[in-house]
Coordinates of C-alpha atoms in Angstrom, one line a residue:
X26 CA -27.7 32.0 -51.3
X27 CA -24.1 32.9 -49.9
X28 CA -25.0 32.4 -46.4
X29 CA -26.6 28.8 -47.0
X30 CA -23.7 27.9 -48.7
X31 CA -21.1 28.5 -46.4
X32 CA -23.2 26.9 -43.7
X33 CA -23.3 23.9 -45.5
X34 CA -19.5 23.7 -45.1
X35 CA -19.4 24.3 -41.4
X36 CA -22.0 22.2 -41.1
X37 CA -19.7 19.5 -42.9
X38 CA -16.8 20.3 -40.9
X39 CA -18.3 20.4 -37.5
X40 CA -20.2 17.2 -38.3
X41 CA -16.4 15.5 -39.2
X42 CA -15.2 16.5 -35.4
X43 CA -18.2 15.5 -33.8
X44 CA -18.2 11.8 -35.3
X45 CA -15.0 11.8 -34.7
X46 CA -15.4 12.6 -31.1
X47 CA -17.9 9.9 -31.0
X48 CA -15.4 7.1 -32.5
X49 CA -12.6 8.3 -30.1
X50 CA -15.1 8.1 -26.7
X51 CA -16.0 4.6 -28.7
X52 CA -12.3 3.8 -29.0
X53 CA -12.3 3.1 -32.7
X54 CA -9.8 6.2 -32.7
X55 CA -6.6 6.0 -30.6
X56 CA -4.3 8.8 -29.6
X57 CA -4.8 12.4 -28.3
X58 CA -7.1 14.3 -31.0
X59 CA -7.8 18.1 -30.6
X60 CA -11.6 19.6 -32.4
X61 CA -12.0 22.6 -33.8
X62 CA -16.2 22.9 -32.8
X63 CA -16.9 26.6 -33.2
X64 CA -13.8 27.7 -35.6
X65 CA -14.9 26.5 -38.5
X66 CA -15.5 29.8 -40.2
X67 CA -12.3 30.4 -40.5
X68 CA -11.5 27.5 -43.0
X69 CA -14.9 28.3 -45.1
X70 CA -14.3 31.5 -45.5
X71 CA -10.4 30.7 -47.1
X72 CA -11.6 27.4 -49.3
X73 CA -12.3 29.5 -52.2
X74 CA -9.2 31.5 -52.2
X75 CA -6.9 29.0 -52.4
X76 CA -4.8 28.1 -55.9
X77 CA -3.7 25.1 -57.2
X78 CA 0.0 25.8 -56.7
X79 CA -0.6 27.3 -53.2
X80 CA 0.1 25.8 -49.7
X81 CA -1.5 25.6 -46.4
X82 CA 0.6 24.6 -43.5
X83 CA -2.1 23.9 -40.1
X84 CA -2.2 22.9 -36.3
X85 CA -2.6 20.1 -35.1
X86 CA -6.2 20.9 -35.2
X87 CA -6.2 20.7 -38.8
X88 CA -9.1 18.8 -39.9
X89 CA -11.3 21.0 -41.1
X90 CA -8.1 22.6 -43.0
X91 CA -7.8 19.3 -44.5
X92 CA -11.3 19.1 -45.8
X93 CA -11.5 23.1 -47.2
X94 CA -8.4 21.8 -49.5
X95 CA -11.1 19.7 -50.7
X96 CA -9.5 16.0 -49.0
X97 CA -12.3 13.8 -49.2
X98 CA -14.0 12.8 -46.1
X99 CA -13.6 9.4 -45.7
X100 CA -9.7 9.0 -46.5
X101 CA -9.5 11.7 -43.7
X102 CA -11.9 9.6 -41.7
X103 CA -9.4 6.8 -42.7
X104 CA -6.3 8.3 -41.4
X105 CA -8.2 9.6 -38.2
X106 CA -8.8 5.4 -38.1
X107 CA -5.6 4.2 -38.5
X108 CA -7.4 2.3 -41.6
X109 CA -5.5 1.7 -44.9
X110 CA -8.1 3.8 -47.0
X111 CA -6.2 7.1 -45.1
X112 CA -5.1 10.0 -46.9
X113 CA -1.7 9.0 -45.6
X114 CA -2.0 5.0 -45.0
X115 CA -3.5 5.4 -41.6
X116 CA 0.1 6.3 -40.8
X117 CA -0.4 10.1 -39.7
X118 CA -3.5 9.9 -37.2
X119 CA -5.0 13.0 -36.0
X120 CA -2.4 15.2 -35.7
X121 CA 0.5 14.5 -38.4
X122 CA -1.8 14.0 -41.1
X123 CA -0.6 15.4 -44.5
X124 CA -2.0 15.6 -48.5
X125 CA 0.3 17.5 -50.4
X126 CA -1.8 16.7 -53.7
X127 CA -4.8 18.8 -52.1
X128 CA -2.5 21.6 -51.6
X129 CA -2.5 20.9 -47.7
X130 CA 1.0 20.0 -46.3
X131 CA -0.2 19.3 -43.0
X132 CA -0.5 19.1 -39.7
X133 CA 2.4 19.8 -36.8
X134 CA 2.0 19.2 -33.4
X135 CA 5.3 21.3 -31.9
X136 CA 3.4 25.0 -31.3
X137 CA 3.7 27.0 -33.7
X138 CA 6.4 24.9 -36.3
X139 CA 4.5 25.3 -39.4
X140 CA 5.4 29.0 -39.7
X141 CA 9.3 28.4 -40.5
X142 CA 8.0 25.3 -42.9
X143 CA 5.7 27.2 -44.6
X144 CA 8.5 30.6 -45.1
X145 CA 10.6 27.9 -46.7
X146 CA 7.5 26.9 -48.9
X147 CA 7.2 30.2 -50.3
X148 CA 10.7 30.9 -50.5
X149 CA 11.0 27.7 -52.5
X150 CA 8.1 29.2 -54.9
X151 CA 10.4 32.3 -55.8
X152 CA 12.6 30.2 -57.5
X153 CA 10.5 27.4 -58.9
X154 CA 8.5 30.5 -60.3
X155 CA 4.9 28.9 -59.4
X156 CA 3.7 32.4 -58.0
X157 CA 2.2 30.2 -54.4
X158 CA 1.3 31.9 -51.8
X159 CA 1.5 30.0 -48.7
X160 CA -1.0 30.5 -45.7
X161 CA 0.1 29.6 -42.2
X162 CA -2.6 29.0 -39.4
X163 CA -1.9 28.8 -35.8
X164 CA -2.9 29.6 -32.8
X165 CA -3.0 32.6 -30.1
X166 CA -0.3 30.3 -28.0
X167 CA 1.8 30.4 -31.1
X168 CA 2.1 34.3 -31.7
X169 CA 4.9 33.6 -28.5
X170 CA 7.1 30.8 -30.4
X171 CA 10.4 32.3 -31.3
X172 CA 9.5 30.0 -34.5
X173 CA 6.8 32.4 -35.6
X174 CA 8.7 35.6 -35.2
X175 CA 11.3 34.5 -37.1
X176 CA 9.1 33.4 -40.0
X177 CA 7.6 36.6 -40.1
X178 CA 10.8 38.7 -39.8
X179 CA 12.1 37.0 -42.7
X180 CA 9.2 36.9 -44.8
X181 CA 8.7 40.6 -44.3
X182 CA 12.7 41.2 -44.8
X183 CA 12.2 39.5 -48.1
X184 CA 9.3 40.1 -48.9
X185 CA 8.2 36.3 -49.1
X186 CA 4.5 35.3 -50.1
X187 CA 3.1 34.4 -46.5
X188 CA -0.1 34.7 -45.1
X189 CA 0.0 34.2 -41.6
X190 CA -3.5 33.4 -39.8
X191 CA -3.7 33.3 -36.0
X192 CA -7.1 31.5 -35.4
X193 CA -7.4 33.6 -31.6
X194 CA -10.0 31.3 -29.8
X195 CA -8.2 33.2 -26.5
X196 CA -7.3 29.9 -25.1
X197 CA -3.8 29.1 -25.2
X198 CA -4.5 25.6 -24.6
X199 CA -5.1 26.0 -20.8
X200 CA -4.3 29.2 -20.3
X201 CA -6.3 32.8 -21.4
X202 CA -4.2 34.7 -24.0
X203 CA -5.0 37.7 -22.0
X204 CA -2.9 36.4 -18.8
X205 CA 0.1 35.8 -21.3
X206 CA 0.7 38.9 -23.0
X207 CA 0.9 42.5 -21.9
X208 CA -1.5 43.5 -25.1
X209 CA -3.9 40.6 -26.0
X210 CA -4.6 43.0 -29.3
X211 CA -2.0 40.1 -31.2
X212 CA -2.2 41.6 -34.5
X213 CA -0.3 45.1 -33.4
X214 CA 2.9 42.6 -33.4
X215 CA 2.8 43.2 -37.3
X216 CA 3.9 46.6 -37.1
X217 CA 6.9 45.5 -35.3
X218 CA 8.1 43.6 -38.7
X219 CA 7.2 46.5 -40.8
X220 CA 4.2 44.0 -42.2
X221 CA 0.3 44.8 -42.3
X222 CA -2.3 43.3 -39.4
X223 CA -5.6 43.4 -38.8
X224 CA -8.2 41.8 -36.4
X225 CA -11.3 40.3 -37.9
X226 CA -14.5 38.3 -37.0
X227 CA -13.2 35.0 -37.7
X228 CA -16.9 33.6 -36.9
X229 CA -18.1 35.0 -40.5
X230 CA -17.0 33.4 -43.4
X231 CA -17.4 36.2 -45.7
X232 CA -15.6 38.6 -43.4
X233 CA -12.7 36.1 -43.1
X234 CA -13.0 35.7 -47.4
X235 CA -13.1 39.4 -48.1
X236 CA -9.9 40.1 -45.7
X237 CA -8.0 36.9 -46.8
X238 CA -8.9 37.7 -50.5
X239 CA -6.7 41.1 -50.1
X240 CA -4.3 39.3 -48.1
X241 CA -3.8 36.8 -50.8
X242 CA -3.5 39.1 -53.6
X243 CA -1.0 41.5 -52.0
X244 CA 1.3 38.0 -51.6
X245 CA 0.4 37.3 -54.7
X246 CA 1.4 40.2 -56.4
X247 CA 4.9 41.0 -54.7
X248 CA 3.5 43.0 -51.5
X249 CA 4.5 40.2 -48.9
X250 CA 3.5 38.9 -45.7
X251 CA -0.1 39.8 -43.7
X252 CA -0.9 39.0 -40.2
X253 CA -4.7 38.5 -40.0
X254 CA -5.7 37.6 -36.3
X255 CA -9.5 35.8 -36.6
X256 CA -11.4 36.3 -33.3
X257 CA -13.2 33.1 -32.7
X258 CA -14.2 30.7 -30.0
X259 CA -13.5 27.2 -28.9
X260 CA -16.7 24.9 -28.2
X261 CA -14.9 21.7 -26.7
X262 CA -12.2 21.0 -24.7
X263 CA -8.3 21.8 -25.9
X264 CA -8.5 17.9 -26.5
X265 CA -10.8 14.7 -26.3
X266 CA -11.4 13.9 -22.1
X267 CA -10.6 17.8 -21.1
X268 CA -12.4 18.7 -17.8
X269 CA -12.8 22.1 -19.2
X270 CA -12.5 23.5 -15.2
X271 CA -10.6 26.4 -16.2
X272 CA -13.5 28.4 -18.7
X273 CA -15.5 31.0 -16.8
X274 CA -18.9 31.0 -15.8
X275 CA -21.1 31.9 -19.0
X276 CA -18.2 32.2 -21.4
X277 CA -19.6 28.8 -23.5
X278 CA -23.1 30.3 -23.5
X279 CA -21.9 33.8 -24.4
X280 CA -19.6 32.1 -27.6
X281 CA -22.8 30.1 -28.5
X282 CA -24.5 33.1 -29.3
X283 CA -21.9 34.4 -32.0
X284 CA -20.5 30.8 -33.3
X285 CA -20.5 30.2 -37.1
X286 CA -23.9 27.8 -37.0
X287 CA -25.4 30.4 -35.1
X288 CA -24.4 33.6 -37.0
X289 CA -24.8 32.2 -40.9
X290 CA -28.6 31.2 -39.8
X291 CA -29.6 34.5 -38.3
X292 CA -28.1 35.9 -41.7
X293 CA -29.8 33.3 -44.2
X294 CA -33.4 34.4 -42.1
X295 CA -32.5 37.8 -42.2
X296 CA -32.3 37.1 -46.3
X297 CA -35.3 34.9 -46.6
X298 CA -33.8 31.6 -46.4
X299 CA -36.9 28.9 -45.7
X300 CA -36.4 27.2 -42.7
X301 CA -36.2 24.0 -44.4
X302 CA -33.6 25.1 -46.6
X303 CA -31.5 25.7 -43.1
X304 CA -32.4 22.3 -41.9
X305 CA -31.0 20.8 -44.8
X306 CA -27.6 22.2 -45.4
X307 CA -27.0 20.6 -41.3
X308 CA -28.8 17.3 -43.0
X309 CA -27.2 16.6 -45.8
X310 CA -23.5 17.3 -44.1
X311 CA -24.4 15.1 -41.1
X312 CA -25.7 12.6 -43.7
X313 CA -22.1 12.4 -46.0
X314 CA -20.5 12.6 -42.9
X315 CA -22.3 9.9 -41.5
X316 CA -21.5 8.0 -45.1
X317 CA -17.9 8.7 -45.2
X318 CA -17.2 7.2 -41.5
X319 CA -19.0 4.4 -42.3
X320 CA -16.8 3.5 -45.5
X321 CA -13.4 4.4 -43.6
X322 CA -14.2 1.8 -40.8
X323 CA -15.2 -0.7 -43.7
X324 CA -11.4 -0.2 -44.5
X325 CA -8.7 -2.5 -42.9
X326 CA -6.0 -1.3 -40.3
X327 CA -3.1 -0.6 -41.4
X328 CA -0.5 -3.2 -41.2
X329 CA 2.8 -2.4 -38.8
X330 CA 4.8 -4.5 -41.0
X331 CA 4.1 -1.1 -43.4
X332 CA 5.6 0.9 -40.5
X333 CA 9.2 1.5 -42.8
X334 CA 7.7 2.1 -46.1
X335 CA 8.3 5.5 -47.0
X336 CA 11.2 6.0 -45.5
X337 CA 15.2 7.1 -46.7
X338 CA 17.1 4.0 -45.8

């Protein structure tokens, strides 16, 4: 069943962030780290879609990205650790972390800076002839980085294939989208670049799948740049510690009611799905999730005197 499936992987993902959360508050992870709880859709509903030549350029809120390119848990447990067994040496942390060989080229904290990136990924696939198409994610914040309008004024100018995905969780960090803009509707900014946009229910994986798929395959096939906007909600804090003060009475109660957990098992009972059949797609998730921490803080940390490797001398 569709719907069990794709609960299984949000159930995977959201289990990730919250043991996560629980080694940050316990100190075994150091740094700022920013959760995605509640936008996990998003990610589900694009795992299938994308190719093995194709890109995906995130936020800094780019685990569950990391795992839908299929990065195994505990190497992005690892990195999260600082720990040696890290998809990038423990080097990369939360928010830098990159793995190019499972088609995800990373993480960027600066607002809205893996749009240009990602223009020059696709750009770089017209003349290496791999037919990629490249999907950016960002935020609502983002739509107002010069950055992102000039990635998508000269994607659609050359017709470059680029999907750009805002994942609209109407918090620009602090600050509600709606006291940013003059029209909160982000997508209409498509028109503007002579490129399709559309809003859709980024809390449905198969809404998200059916409006990436055509997204994908008009890149694909020489059409250019989309601008999806994926309506979804926030659960946590913009980062680990936030007080949260500035969310309004009964918003988190009224996005609990339409977050993905919520809305894939009203639509697997709806279809027949045994209760116990629901239970376990949270189980077994929670239980590999459980696994893969334990193996990454098995792992050593990573050594300083590693600090220069990698690097152009």
């Amino acid at each position: 069943m569709r719907e069990l499936t794709d609960l299984h992987q949000v159930w995977r993902m959201r289990a990730f962030e919250e043991k996560v959360r629980e080694l940050r508050l316990a100190e075994e992870v150091v740094g700022s780290v920013h959760l995605g709880i509640g936008q996990e859709a998003i990610a589900v509903g694009a795992a299938g879609l994308i190719g093995s030549d194709d890109a995906v350029f995130a936020t800094y809120r780019g685990h569950s990205w990391a795992l839908a390119c299929g990065v195994p848990p505990e190497n992005l447990f690892g990195e999260v650790l600082g720990r040696t067994c890290g998809i990038n040496g423990g080097r990369g942390g939360s928010a830098y972390l990159t793995a190019p060989r499972y088609r995800f080229f990373g993480e960027n904290s600066i607002v809205g800076a893996g749009a240009p990136i990602a223009v020059g990924a696709a750009l770089a696939g017209r003349y290496d002839h791999s037919n990629r198409v490249v999907l950016t994610v960002f935020g609502d914040g983002a739509m107002n980085q010069g950055a992102v309008h000039e990635a998508m004024n000269f994607a659609a100018a050359m017709l470059l294939p680029v999907v750009f995905l805002c994942e609209n969780n109407s918090w620009s960090e602090l600050t509600p989208i709606s006291d940013m803009v003059g029209d909160d509707r982000l997508y209409r900014r498509a028109a503007a670049y002579g490129l399709p946009g559309e809003r859709i229910d980024g809390n449905d994986p198969d809404v998200v799948r059916t409006h990436l798929a055509s997204a994908f395959e008009r890149a694909r096939t020489g059409g250019g740049p989309t601008l999806l906007e994926a309506m979804t909600a926030r659960l946590v804090g913009h980062y680990i510690g936030d007080a949260e003060q500035y969310r309004r009475p009964g918003e988190l109660e009224e996005a609990r009611r339409h977050e993905p957990v919520t809305k894939l098992t009203e639509q697997a009972r709806r279809n027949g799905a045994a209760d116990a059949d629901i239970e376990q797609a949270e189980l077994v998730a929670r239980e590999e999730m459980e696994s893969a921490a334990a193996e990454a803080l098995r792992s050593e940390h990573a050594d300083p005197a590693t600090a220069k490797d990698h690097l152009y001398a």
